[in-house]
Amino acid sequence: MTTETKLPFDKEYVSSFSKEMSEPAWFAEFRMKALEQFDELPMPKPDKTKIDKWNFTQFQQHTVKSAPYSSLAELPEAIKALVETDAKNQTLYIQRNQTPAFLSVSEDLKAKGVIFTDLFTAVREHGDLLKKYYMTQAINADEHRLTALHAALVNGGAFLYVPKNVEITEPIQAVFVHDDPQANLFNHVLVVAEDNSAVPYVENYISTLEASATVANIITEVIAGTNARVQYGAVDSLEKGMTIYVNRRGVAGRDARIEWALGLMNEGNTISDNTTNLLGDGSTGDTKTVVVGRGEQTGNYTTKVVHFGRHTLGNILNHGVVKDSATLIFNGIGKIEHGASKSDAEQTSRVLMLSEKARGDANPMLLIDEDDVMAGHAASVGRVDPIQLYYLMSRGIPKTEAERLVIHGFLAPVVNELPIEHVKVQLTEVIERKVR
Amino acid sequence: MAGSTLTIKDLHVAIDGKEILKGVNIEIKGGEIHAIMGPNGTGKSTLSSAIMGHPKYEVTSGSITLDGENVLEMEVDERARAGLFLAMQYPSEITGVTNADFLRSAINARRGEGNEISLMKFIREMDKKMEFLEMDLDMAQRYLNEGFSGGEKKRNEILQLMMLQPKIAILDEIDSGLDIDALKVVSKGVNEMRGENFGCLIITHYQRLLNYITPDYVHVMMQGRIVKSGGPELAQRLEAEGYEGLKKELGIEDETVGQEA
């Protein structure tokens, strides 16, 4: 009865793709089941943005062929800027469109039992772990149409596994390069940090060219065991032409900490959902998001922390800049479930509008089913303060530079949280290019 | 060259359509320190804001020139680069921009592209001046004025003054809210700047500051005009008599703007 969605890829295609990737039977079945459910499931409904006209399902090619990089020296300049090309013993995965293009895992981490590899290798070689964690604990395939589509068509991604008691200090990095205008990204990152482990992880999604009408359907799952700490940094800069759905979700066990620092710099229309489920008592979810919207872009960014355990702490900090005739919407949701006593849900969302036609919105929501809790929210949407500009200009700083300083300062509290220094620098550069 | 000259002639200034300054005349030369005194609400701060080009203040007639150049035609940043400086009564707080980054941007804006100050030299200068002003060196890395106490903000204004070395500086109630120790430090900074290439206009309603920075000229402002000018002895008279004696002499009942004699 619905006319809108006829998937370009059917069971036969998915089955043959799965075979081609030598996937185990359970994974092929997982895809099939999701594909069957696709039609019945509703689309997600982000607050304040209508997405019924957005194209998340129609595209030409499920996979494109790309050559791997034989060495880091061979990387394009834009990618070189993101990684340490001369570092020894680093832990780095580079994926080019769908192709695993470079992988290096430090000897030290290997010896400690850390697994870091592309998703397909993980499915083949670490089936037990994948079976346990892949779309079972954080995100389910049947949540809505786009999660089902993702499960059916997943075509890239990475798996990071940190065993019990292993504390990693050097950040682990993944770079997802998009350099084929026909590529569609169904990318899945799964991070499992076992009890008492710690890991900083940073990823970049980067387009080196403008895309034709394509789709990105990206899912991240973070599972943090008892007393584990995961620092998750991301800089997304996918080009115009791509319609982007990105869902990053974490599940925190007892006394676990999940800290997100997200630089969402896509040029394409974007729906972002970043949720942290605080299951264990005493767990913490800390989310910092920085967004720049420009051109005709519409971006809807939902950050949610759900408190299930007692004494849980959720902190959301969103800062966004919007210019031209772009639209930027922040939905901040702090949800405290019944029984999550002594929990604290805090959030701040701020939008700075740089032009007359730009639209910004910040919607704080506190949904509380427990009496003995703390909660707070702050939200603001405004323009650059002319008195601040006057102050800076009164010291001789030209107006454009004064604006740059104010914008830079506005975004700094989030940018400064990124765990890898050169990614921070790179994000700063992306921001400056975009707000100029 | 013996310093610059800021000339203000028959200046009328309005805010939201209401006239505040009603014909101010004053000339400040390099080497001179002028003080404008007067009770609250008489137009002192309006004068300083109008000279710097605050967006809310509208100059309705009269002229401001710096060495003959029309200041009123300049943007705020151009006025600063031409050599004007205003130490503000309420400096803005700017999140995410460190004091050091801000100052370096300001210095480099003056020096121009290709002639930027070296980072080492900048840090040396800044450290030296912060020590002179008895400031905690950590303040260089704090966000501009954010969370600064009243006294720290004022010291930070003087730090900027010393780093930027303007030709003519206006200090707008730099003494308000300062304890005596902070006042001494701020005064020390201003006195350090004294010299024939530096002219200064101090706006205050307390004589106290002038015990530490001896002015060459003292002016009293009432009802949006300068009603009396003299030497340092005028400040001392005001200290002794208050403004009441002067008001009686001039036949002024209410000194605030909008009350005509």
XYZ file of C-alpha atoms in Angstrom:
697
model
C 0.000 0.000 0.000
C 2.867 2.371 0.525
C 4.289 3.797 -2.639
C 7.193 5.643 -1.163
C 9.788 2.981 -0.575
C 10.759 0.233 -2.842
C 14.235 -0.772 -1.858
C 16.731 -0.875 -4.667
C 18.322 -3.963 -3.136
C 16.415 -7.180 -2.580
C 16.946 -10.464 -0.730
C 18.857 -12.016 -3.548
C 21.272 -9.135 -3.678
C 21.828 -9.065 0.074
C 22.327 -12.801 0.170
C 24.898 -12.779 -2.586
C 26.711 -9.797 -1.030
C 26.854 -11.626 2.286
C 28.310 -14.686 0.562
C 30.823 -12.589 -1.263
C 31.997 -11.214 2.079
C 32.176 -14.783 3.472
C 29.906 -13.881 6.318
C 28.795 -16.619 8.716
C 25.242 -17.862 8.423
C 24.001 -16.073 11.521
C 25.080 -12.730 10.153
C 23.445 -13.417 6.781
C 20.249 -14.341 8.585
C 20.473 -11.198 10.670
C 20.590 -9.172 7.460
C 17.665 -11.078 5.962
C 15.464 -10.635 8.957
C 16.112 -6.892 9.017
C 15.388 -6.654 5.322
C 12.043 -8.378 5.847
C 11.150 -6.012 8.669
C 12.078 -2.912 6.703
C 8.661 -2.413 5.087
C 6.640 -2.734 8.274
C 8.704 -0.384 10.383
C 8.054 3.347 10.692
C 10.632 6.014 9.943
C 12.254 7.669 12.978
C 10.637 10.948 13.971
C 13.155 13.537 15.046
C 11.529 16.412 16.925
C 10.964 19.610 14.933
C 12.155 18.342 11.553
C 9.950 16.663 8.962
C 11.960 14.063 7.113
C 9.266 12.394 5.005
C 10.691 14.018 1.864
C 14.280 13.148 2.675
C 15.854 10.376 0.697
C 17.328 7.730 2.956
C 16.435 4.709 0.864
C 16.959 5.384 -2.838
C 20.449 5.041 -4.247
C 22.271 3.406 -7.103
C 25.120 1.387 -5.726
C 25.451 -0.572 -2.536
C 29.203 -0.960 -2.825
C 31.951 0.662 -4.810
C 35.407 -0.716 -5.401
C 38.296 1.284 -3.994
C 41.987 0.493 -3.827
C 43.595 0.131 -0.396
C 46.528 2.353 0.596
C 49.809 0.475 0.616
C 51.351 2.997 3.013
C 50.426 6.159 4.854
C 52.672 8.140 2.537
C 50.202 7.389 -0.219
C 47.275 9.071 1.546
C 45.703 12.141 -0.001
C 46.758 15.361 1.738
C 43.370 15.921 3.378
C 43.639 12.520 5.049
C 47.310 12.891 5.921
C 46.356 15.916 7.980
C 44.222 13.673 10.185
C 46.736 10.994 11.046
C 50.265 10.822 12.295
C 52.012 9.481 9.248
C 55.373 9.015 10.899
C 54.225 7.621 14.234
C 55.384 4.128 15.045
C 53.323 1.635 16.880
C 50.061 3.499 16.436
C 46.635 1.948 16.278
C 44.860 3.186 13.210
C 42.268 1.935 10.768
C 41.551 3.671 7.484
C 38.616 2.689 5.358
C 38.174 3.998 1.831
C 34.482 4.033 0.953
C 33.762 0.387 1.828
C 37.263 -0.995 1.431
C 39.474 -1.646 4.458
C 42.430 0.376 3.190
C 44.935 0.442 6.041
C 45.243 -1.163 9.443
C 47.879 -0.939 12.108
C 47.554 -2.177 15.686
C 50.359 -1.578 18.159
C 52.206 -4.633 19.422
C 51.475 -3.621 22.960
C 47.731 -3.634 22.393
C 47.857 -6.925 20.518
C 49.711 -8.471 23.426
C 47.032 -7.254 25.804
C 44.323 -8.896 23.753
C 42.860 -5.741 22.253
C 41.033 -6.381 18.995
C 40.782 -3.634 16.403
C 39.783 -4.530 12.899
C 37.325 -3.888 10.110
C 33.787 -5.088 10.658
C 33.854 -7.902 8.078
C 36.996 -9.436 9.498
C 35.445 -9.122 12.948
C 32.291 -10.905 11.831
C 34.374 -13.747 10.391
C 36.994 -14.050 13.091
C 35.298 -12.861 16.271
C 31.789 -14.173 15.674
C 31.090 -14.914 19.345
C 31.780 -11.350 20.420
C 29.853 -9.898 17.514
C 26.934 -12.191 18.144
C 26.853 -11.020 21.720
C 27.177 -7.289 21.100
C 26.293 -6.411 17.497
C 22.890 -4.709 17.487
C 21.760 -6.522 20.604
C 22.453 -4.258 23.564
C 22.647 -0.662 22.401
C 20.658 -0.490 19.170
C 18.197 -3.037 17.823
C 17.622 -3.590 14.115
C 13.849 -3.322 14.474
C 13.713 0.100 16.144
C 12.672 1.804 12.952
C 13.083 1.660 9.227
C 16.564 3.142 9.140
C 18.044 0.808 11.754
C 16.572 -2.123 9.808
C 17.983 -0.774 6.569
C 21.346 -0.403 8.238
C 21.293 -3.977 9.570
C 20.327 -5.344 6.165
C 22.859 -3.405 4.133
C 25.804 -2.719 6.448
C 28.828 -2.385 4.155
C 31.673 -1.172 6.327
C 32.861 -0.263 9.769
C 35.157 -1.238 12.588
C 35.200 -3.346 15.715
C 37.166 -2.391 18.807
C 37.361 -4.756 21.755
C 39.166 -3.892 24.979
C 39.508 -6.792 27.427
C 39.007 -6.569 31.167
C 41.401 -4.364 33.120
C 43.209 -3.082 30.016
C 43.729 0.638 30.222
C 44.657 2.283 26.944
C 46.017 5.808 27.053
C 47.067 6.441 23.435
C 43.960 7.182 21.357
C 42.804 4.615 18.826
C 41.782 6.164 15.558
C 39.550 5.239 12.645
C 39.287 7.296 9.468
C 36.429 6.677 7.074
C 37.312 8.235 3.757
C 34.602 8.999 1.269
C 36.144 9.697 -2.141
C 33.756 8.095 -4.628
C 30.714 10.191 -5.580
C 28.615 7.039 -5.943
C 29.497 5.531 -2.569
C 26.791 4.999 0.035
C 27.966 4.491 3.584
C 26.268 1.906 5.778
C 28.973 2.027 8.334
C 28.929 0.360 11.725
C 31.342 0.932 14.570
C 31.146 -1.321 17.599
C 33.224 -0.528 20.669
C 33.200 -2.969 23.553
C 35.091 -1.982 26.693
C 35.055 -4.758 29.256
C 35.033 -4.263 33.030
C 37.624 -1.857 34.434
C 39.034 -1.031 31.021
C 39.637 2.409 29.557
C 39.971 3.558 25.963
C 40.061 6.813 24.055
C 38.803 6.430 20.478
C 38.510 9.033 17.724
C 36.966 8.703 14.300
C 36.764 10.913 11.254
C 34.234 10.706 8.473
C 35.619 12.775 5.665
C 34.566 13.422 2.088
C 37.224 14.559 -0.323
C 34.689 15.450 -3.017
C 31.043 16.381 -3.442
C 28.721 13.426 -3.580
C 25.873 12.809 -5.989
C 22.550 11.957 -4.357
C 23.740 9.335 -1.913
C 23.002 8.068 1.560
C 24.957 7.662 4.762
C 23.383 5.464 7.396
C 25.899 5.296 10.200
C 25.569 3.476 13.488
C 27.907 3.401 16.435
C 27.443 1.212 19.472
C 29.494 1.617 22.624
C 29.237 -0.968 25.360
C 31.027 0.046 28.554
C 31.258 -2.664 31.226
C 31.481 -2.189 34.970
C 33.785 0.694 35.839
C 34.933 1.028 32.212
C 35.690 4.385 30.647
C 35.210 5.158 26.975
C 36.145 8.512 25.499
C 34.597 8.712 22.059
C 35.577 11.569 19.785
C 34.255 12.068 16.279
C 34.617 14.607 13.525
C 32.086 14.115 10.740
C 32.592 16.116 7.574
C 30.627 14.434 4.822
C 29.839 16.452 1.746
C 26.748 17.978 0.256
C 24.611 15.593 -1.759
C 24.679 12.978 0.927
C 21.630 12.526 3.113
C 22.985 11.529 6.479
C 21.514 9.525 9.303
C 23.925 8.960 12.146
C 23.060 7.178 15.346
C 25.653 6.867 18.087
C 24.528 5.108 21.207
C 26.252 4.000 24.361
C 25.313 1.658 27.178
C 27.055 2.202 30.490
C 27.339 -0.497 33.155
C 27.846 0.067 36.857
C 30.195 3.013 37.565
C 31.063 3.197 33.868
C 31.756 6.463 32.071
C 31.023 7.247 28.456
C 32.268 10.610 27.239
C 31.358 11.817 23.786
C 32.983 14.728 21.989
C 31.318 15.098 18.606
C 32.171 17.626 15.910
C 29.282 17.342 13.459
C 30.497 19.286 10.444
C 28.616 17.555 7.629
C 27.564 19.614 4.624
C 24.690 17.301 3.734
C 21.314 17.255 5.455
C 21.828 15.415 8.712
C 19.767 13.621 11.325
C 21.950 12.810 14.297
C 20.897 10.813 17.336
C 23.346 10.426 20.180
C 21.939 8.519 23.131
C 23.591 7.234 26.278
C 21.767 4.680 28.383
C 22.989 4.735 31.957
C 22.035 1.230 33.010
C 24.397 0.667 35.910
C 24.264 2.456 39.228
C 26.787 5.254 39.479
C 27.384 5.483 35.745
C 28.056 8.728 33.890
C 27.196 9.935 30.416
C 28.888 13.097 29.238
C 28.119 14.457 25.791
C 29.664 17.429 24.104
C 28.526 18.298 20.608
C 29.612 21.079 18.318
C 27.843 21.781 15.045
C 28.248 24.237 12.202
C 25.363 24.520 9.734
C 25.651 26.457 6.498
C 24.299 26.813 2.979
C 20.845 25.339 2.551
C 21.540 22.561 4.996
C 19.064 21.253 7.531
C 20.501 19.536 10.577
C 18.645 17.972 13.457
C 20.777 16.866 16.385
C 19.248 14.943 19.256
C 21.315 14.264 22.333
C 19.741 12.074 24.932
C 20.840 10.603 28.229
C 18.546 8.033 29.828
C 19.015 7.280 33.503
C 18.101 3.759 34.596
C 20.607 3.204 37.393
C 20.682 5.049 40.682
C 23.204 7.816 41.317
C 23.734 8.283 37.591
C 24.989 11.517 36.147
C 24.108 12.822 32.694
C 25.593 15.947 31.222
C 24.772 17.333 27.790
C 26.547 20.322 26.277
C 25.631 21.376 22.723
C 27.019 24.408 20.936
C 26.059 25.197 17.354
C 26.706 27.944 14.862
C 24.367 28.414 11.905
C 24.774 30.724 8.935
C 23.479 31.390 5.401
C 19.973 29.956 5.184
C 20.719 26.792 7.079
C 18.573 25.340 9.847
C 20.036 23.842 13.001
C 17.969 22.138 15.651
C 19.198 20.810 18.975
C 16.974 18.462 20.924
C 18.411 17.791 24.351
C 16.667 15.076 26.303
C 17.350 14.074 29.870
C 15.194 11.145 30.885
C 15.173 9.741 34.399
C 13.365 6.434 34.714
C 11.436 5.389 37.784
C 13.846 3.997 40.361
C 16.872 5.982 39.196
C 16.974 7.877 42.459
C 19.718 10.393 43.290
C 20.394 10.855 39.597
C 21.320 14.140 38.022
C 20.366 15.173 34.474
C 21.959 18.394 33.270
C 21.967 19.966 29.852
C 22.910 23.137 28.031
C 22.257 23.894 24.368
C 23.294 27.091 22.679
C 22.892 28.230 19.101
C 24.594 31.245 17.583
C 22.999 32.561 14.383
C 25.282 34.409 12.012
C 22.845 35.567 9.349
C 19.320 36.864 8.996
C 18.087 33.800 7.152
C 19.697 31.228 9.394
C 17.356 29.391 11.719
C 18.304 27.891 15.037
C 16.340 26.095 17.700
C 17.304 24.544 21.011
C 14.722 22.348 22.726
C 15.519 21.133 26.194
C 13.396 18.264 27.482
C 13.463 16.761 30.937
C 11.344 13.638 31.334
C 11.408 12.549 34.932
C 9.663 9.575 36.538
C 11.427 9.635 39.867
C 11.116 12.060 42.756
C 14.495 12.049 44.381
C 16.606 13.502 41.565
C 18.339 16.640 40.361
C 17.925 18.128 36.928
C 18.727 21.329 35.163
C 18.667 22.801 31.722
C 19.711 25.915 29.886
C 19.064 26.800 26.280
C 19.655 29.862 24.196
C 19.430 30.930 20.592
C 20.943 34.256 19.725
C 23.175 36.337 17.551
C 26.720 37.525 18.043
C 26.655 40.129 20.800
C 27.431 43.547 19.258
C 28.921 44.719 22.564
C 31.427 41.848 22.532
C 32.393 42.809 18.983
C 32.718 46.439 20.031
C 35.043 45.456 22.863
C 37.300 43.374 20.613
C 37.278 45.972 17.838
C 38.147 48.711 20.331
C 41.539 46.983 20.607
C 42.117 47.250 16.864
C 40.832 43.836 15.846
C 38.890 44.070 12.549
C 35.258 43.038 12.598
C 35.701 39.766 10.681
C 38.512 38.701 12.984
C 36.487 39.747 16.038
C 33.593 37.604 14.822
C 35.978 34.734 14.213
C 37.267 35.009 17.776
C 33.760 35.087 19.255
C 32.638 32.076 17.191
C 35.821 30.178 17.944
C 35.375 30.933 21.624
C 31.752 29.890 21.506
C 32.696 26.464 20.171
C 35.922 26.022 22.148
C 34.434 24.353 25.234
C 33.519 21.376 23.048
C 36.458 21.402 20.643
C 38.912 21.370 23.537
C 37.475 18.071 24.768
C 38.586 16.019 21.768
C 41.088 13.430 22.946
C 43.521 13.616 19.985
C 45.451 16.833 19.581
C 45.807 16.873 15.805
C 42.140 15.988 15.342
C 41.328 18.962 17.527
C 43.474 21.163 15.333
C 41.831 19.738 12.257
C 38.341 20.327 13.666
C 39.305 23.906 14.423
C 40.383 24.300 10.805
C 37.142 22.808 9.513
C 35.188 25.173 11.730
C 37.138 28.195 10.556
C 36.658 27.239 6.928
C 32.951 26.805 7.459
C 32.207 29.955 9.401
C 34.355 32.279 7.335
C 57.198 63.973 16.795
C 55.815 65.024 20.104
C 52.708 62.907 20.359
C 49.237 63.109 18.977
C 46.334 65.475 19.487
C 42.727 64.460 20.017
C 40.391 67.360 19.365
C 36.722 67.332 20.264
C 34.597 70.252 19.121
C 31.005 71.036 20.031
C 30.164 67.362 20.356
C 26.501 66.417 20.613
C 25.640 62.785 21.272
C 22.304 61.021 21.608
C 21.291 57.577 22.755
C 17.927 56.205 21.649
C 17.064 59.656 20.358
C 17.748 61.359 23.684
C 20.519 63.942 23.653
C 23.120 63.314 26.350
C 26.096 65.438 25.339
C 25.258 69.008 24.481
C 28.358 70.562 23.048
C 31.583 69.223 24.558
C 34.892 70.893 23.700
C 38.204 69.433 24.791
C 41.672 68.934 23.367
C 44.112 66.314 24.615
C 47.732 66.366 23.494
C 50.535 63.864 23.846
C 52.207 64.372 27.217
C 49.046 65.656 28.889
C 46.816 63.991 31.416
C 43.289 65.320 31.651
C 40.705 64.328 34.196
C 36.995 64.709 33.663
C 35.128 64.677 36.922
C 31.508 64.948 37.746
C 28.690 63.183 39.526
C 26.816 60.241 38.013
C 24.510 60.877 35.091
C 26.257 63.922 33.733
C 27.493 62.393 30.456
C 31.092 61.402 31.278
C 30.866 57.825 30.105
C 28.866 58.868 27.065
C 31.813 60.992 26.006
C 34.231 58.074 26.241
C 31.876 55.726 24.389
C 31.302 58.276 21.638
C 35.036 58.756 21.131
C 35.553 55.003 20.742
C 32.455 54.491 18.570
C 30.116 52.418 20.737
C 27.285 51.220 18.446
C 24.510 52.591 20.679
C 25.731 56.172 20.733
C 24.892 58.510 17.907
C 26.931 61.617 17.270
C 24.382 64.181 16.096
C 26.761 67.087 15.538
C 30.260 68.304 16.248
C 33.601 66.716 15.438
C 36.273 64.417 16.801
C 39.673 64.445 15.115
C 42.952 62.714 15.859
C 45.891 64.618 14.377
C 43.439 66.173 11.958
C 41.934 62.855 10.832
C 38.166 62.551 11.158
C 37.619 59.910 13.836
C 33.862 59.835 13.301
C 34.338 58.370 9.846
C 36.392 55.492 11.200
C 35.126 52.074 12.292
C 35.829 51.151 15.902
C 38.838 49.003 14.980
C 40.239 51.753 12.761
C 40.014 54.212 15.640
C 42.017 51.803 17.762
C 44.634 51.295 15.081
C 44.840 55.073 14.624
C 46.011 55.217 18.257
C 42.941 55.502 20.487
C 42.310 53.258 23.444
C 39.405 53.020 25.853
C 39.758 51.229 29.181
C 36.157 50.290 29.726
C 34.072 50.531 32.830
C 32.416 47.188 32.047
C 34.725 45.083 29.870
C 32.971 42.255 27.982
C 33.541 38.644 28.924
C 34.401 36.419 25.992
C 34.213 32.681 26.516
C 36.686 30.418 24.794
C 39.131 33.181 23.836
C 42.160 33.323 26.086
C 43.509 36.616 27.290
C 46.801 35.880 25.521
C 45.216 34.951 22.177
C 43.083 38.058 22.307
C 46.002 40.364 23.042
C 48.160 38.815 20.377
C 45.356 39.265 17.814
C 45.060 42.896 18.871
C 48.798 43.516 18.609
C 49.028 41.794 15.251
C 46.062 43.734 13.923
C 48.110 46.880 14.547
C 51.311 45.503 13.126
C 49.697 44.177 9.983
C 50.206 41.040 7.942
C 53.765 39.879 7.485
C 54.888 41.842 10.533
C 53.358 39.735 13.316
C 54.991 39.717 16.721
C 56.957 36.552 17.450
C 55.330 34.303 19.991
C 58.390 34.346 22.255
C 58.656 38.085 22.237
C 54.939 38.398 22.893
C 55.050 36.031 25.860
C 58.074 37.838 27.302
C 56.357 41.206 27.009
C 53.121 39.970 28.441
C 54.792 38.233 31.376
C 56.833 41.339 32.134
C 53.775 43.605 32.141
C 51.692 41.186 34.136
C 54.397 41.065 36.763
C 54.547 44.846 36.796
C 50.797 44.935 37.436
C 51.115 42.205 40.081
C 48.833 39.914 38.111
C 48.787 36.149 38.378
C 50.560 34.857 35.244
C 47.870 32.190 34.872
C 45.516 34.944 33.815
C 47.116 34.926 30.373
C 45.525 31.554 29.720
C 42.140 32.328 31.224
C 39.238 33.249 29.007
C 39.007 36.965 28.416
C 37.514 38.606 31.519
C 35.434 35.510 32.222
C 35.074 35.038 35.939
C 37.509 37.884 36.617
C 36.815 39.884 39.753
C 36.138 43.599 39.376
C 39.734 44.410 40.289
C 41.143 41.771 37.926
C 39.127 43.199 35.057
C 40.495 46.692 35.691
C 44.053 45.448 35.898
C 43.465 43.562 32.691
C 42.349 46.765 30.989
C 45.577 48.429 32.097
C 47.546 45.401 30.905
C 46.011 45.903 27.460
C 46.845 49.594 27.627
C 50.475 48.800 28.352
C 50.711 46.122 25.692
C 49.042 48.149 22.949
C 50.832 51.461 23.659
C 48.163 53.796 22.270
C 48.735 57.483 21.531
C 45.667 58.634 23.406
C 43.953 56.595 26.106
C 40.630 57.163 27.782
C 40.161 55.518 31.163
C 36.480 55.250 31.978
C 36.005 54.979 35.745
C 39.001 52.716 36.006
C 38.924 53.367 39.758
C 35.366 52.320 40.521
C 35.116 49.298 42.759
C 38.861 49.121 43.401
C 40.385 48.692 46.818
C 43.336 50.878 47.654
C 45.986 48.313 46.703
C 44.437 47.672 43.306
C 44.061 51.399 42.788
C 47.784 51.863 43.436
C 48.675 49.141 40.934
C 46.395 50.559 38.257
C 47.858 54.026 38.843
C 51.377 52.627 38.636
C 50.503 51.240 35.202
C 49.155 54.538 33.952
C 52.113 56.486 35.342
C 54.467 54.062 33.609
C 52.853 55.097 30.329
C 53.381 58.819 30.947
C 55.558 60.545 28.432
C 55.315 63.014 25.625
C 53.924 60.422 23.216
C 51.079 59.498 25.483
C 47.961 61.539 26.161
C 45.328 60.437 28.612
C 41.772 61.306 29.544
C 40.731 59.981 32.932
C 37.050 59.838 33.715
C 36.176 59.533 37.360
C 33.845 60.817 39.971
C 36.260 60.379 42.819
C 39.188 62.628 43.527
C 40.935 59.643 45.158
C 42.470 58.341 41.905
C 44.012 61.737 41.227
C 46.123 61.393 44.380
C 48.030 58.718 42.513
C 47.865 60.040 38.960
C 48.408 63.758 39.016
C 46.481 65.356 36.162
C 47.643 68.402 34.203
C 44.090 69.559 33.628
C 40.838 68.928 35.436
C 37.403 69.407 33.899
C 34.020 69.146 35.531
C 31.090 67.839 33.578
C 27.460 68.598 34.348
C 24.330 68.489 32.232
C 26.235 67.073 29.261
C 28.800 69.876 29.051
C 32.133 70.776 30.532
C 31.152 73.491 32.994
C 34.491 74.225 34.572
C 38.147 73.596 33.739
C 41.293 74.167 35.725
C 44.481 72.621 37.044
C 44.941 69.937 39.728
C 43.787 72.436 42.342
C 40.240 72.132 40.959
C 40.159 68.484 41.947
C 41.338 69.388 45.415
C 38.641 72.010 45.754
C 36.021 69.438 44.761
C 37.427 67.051 47.318
C 37.103 69.708 50.003
C 33.745 71.209 48.999
C 32.041 68.445 47.060
C 30.141 69.298 43.916
C 27.672 71.443 45.842
C 29.973 74.461 46.095
C 30.645 74.398 42.381
C 26.951 73.998 41.579
C 26.160 77.038 43.678
C 28.879 79.046 41.975
C 27.545 78.088 38.546
C 23.886 78.389 39.487
C 23.146 74.728 38.723
C 20.479 72.989 40.793
C 20.393 69.515 39.229
C 23.593 68.516 37.514
C 22.234 65.481 35.633
C 21.591 65.476 31.920
C 18.219 66.852 30.884
C 18.100 69.441 33.686
C 18.798 72.883 32.342
C 20.138 75.624 34.543
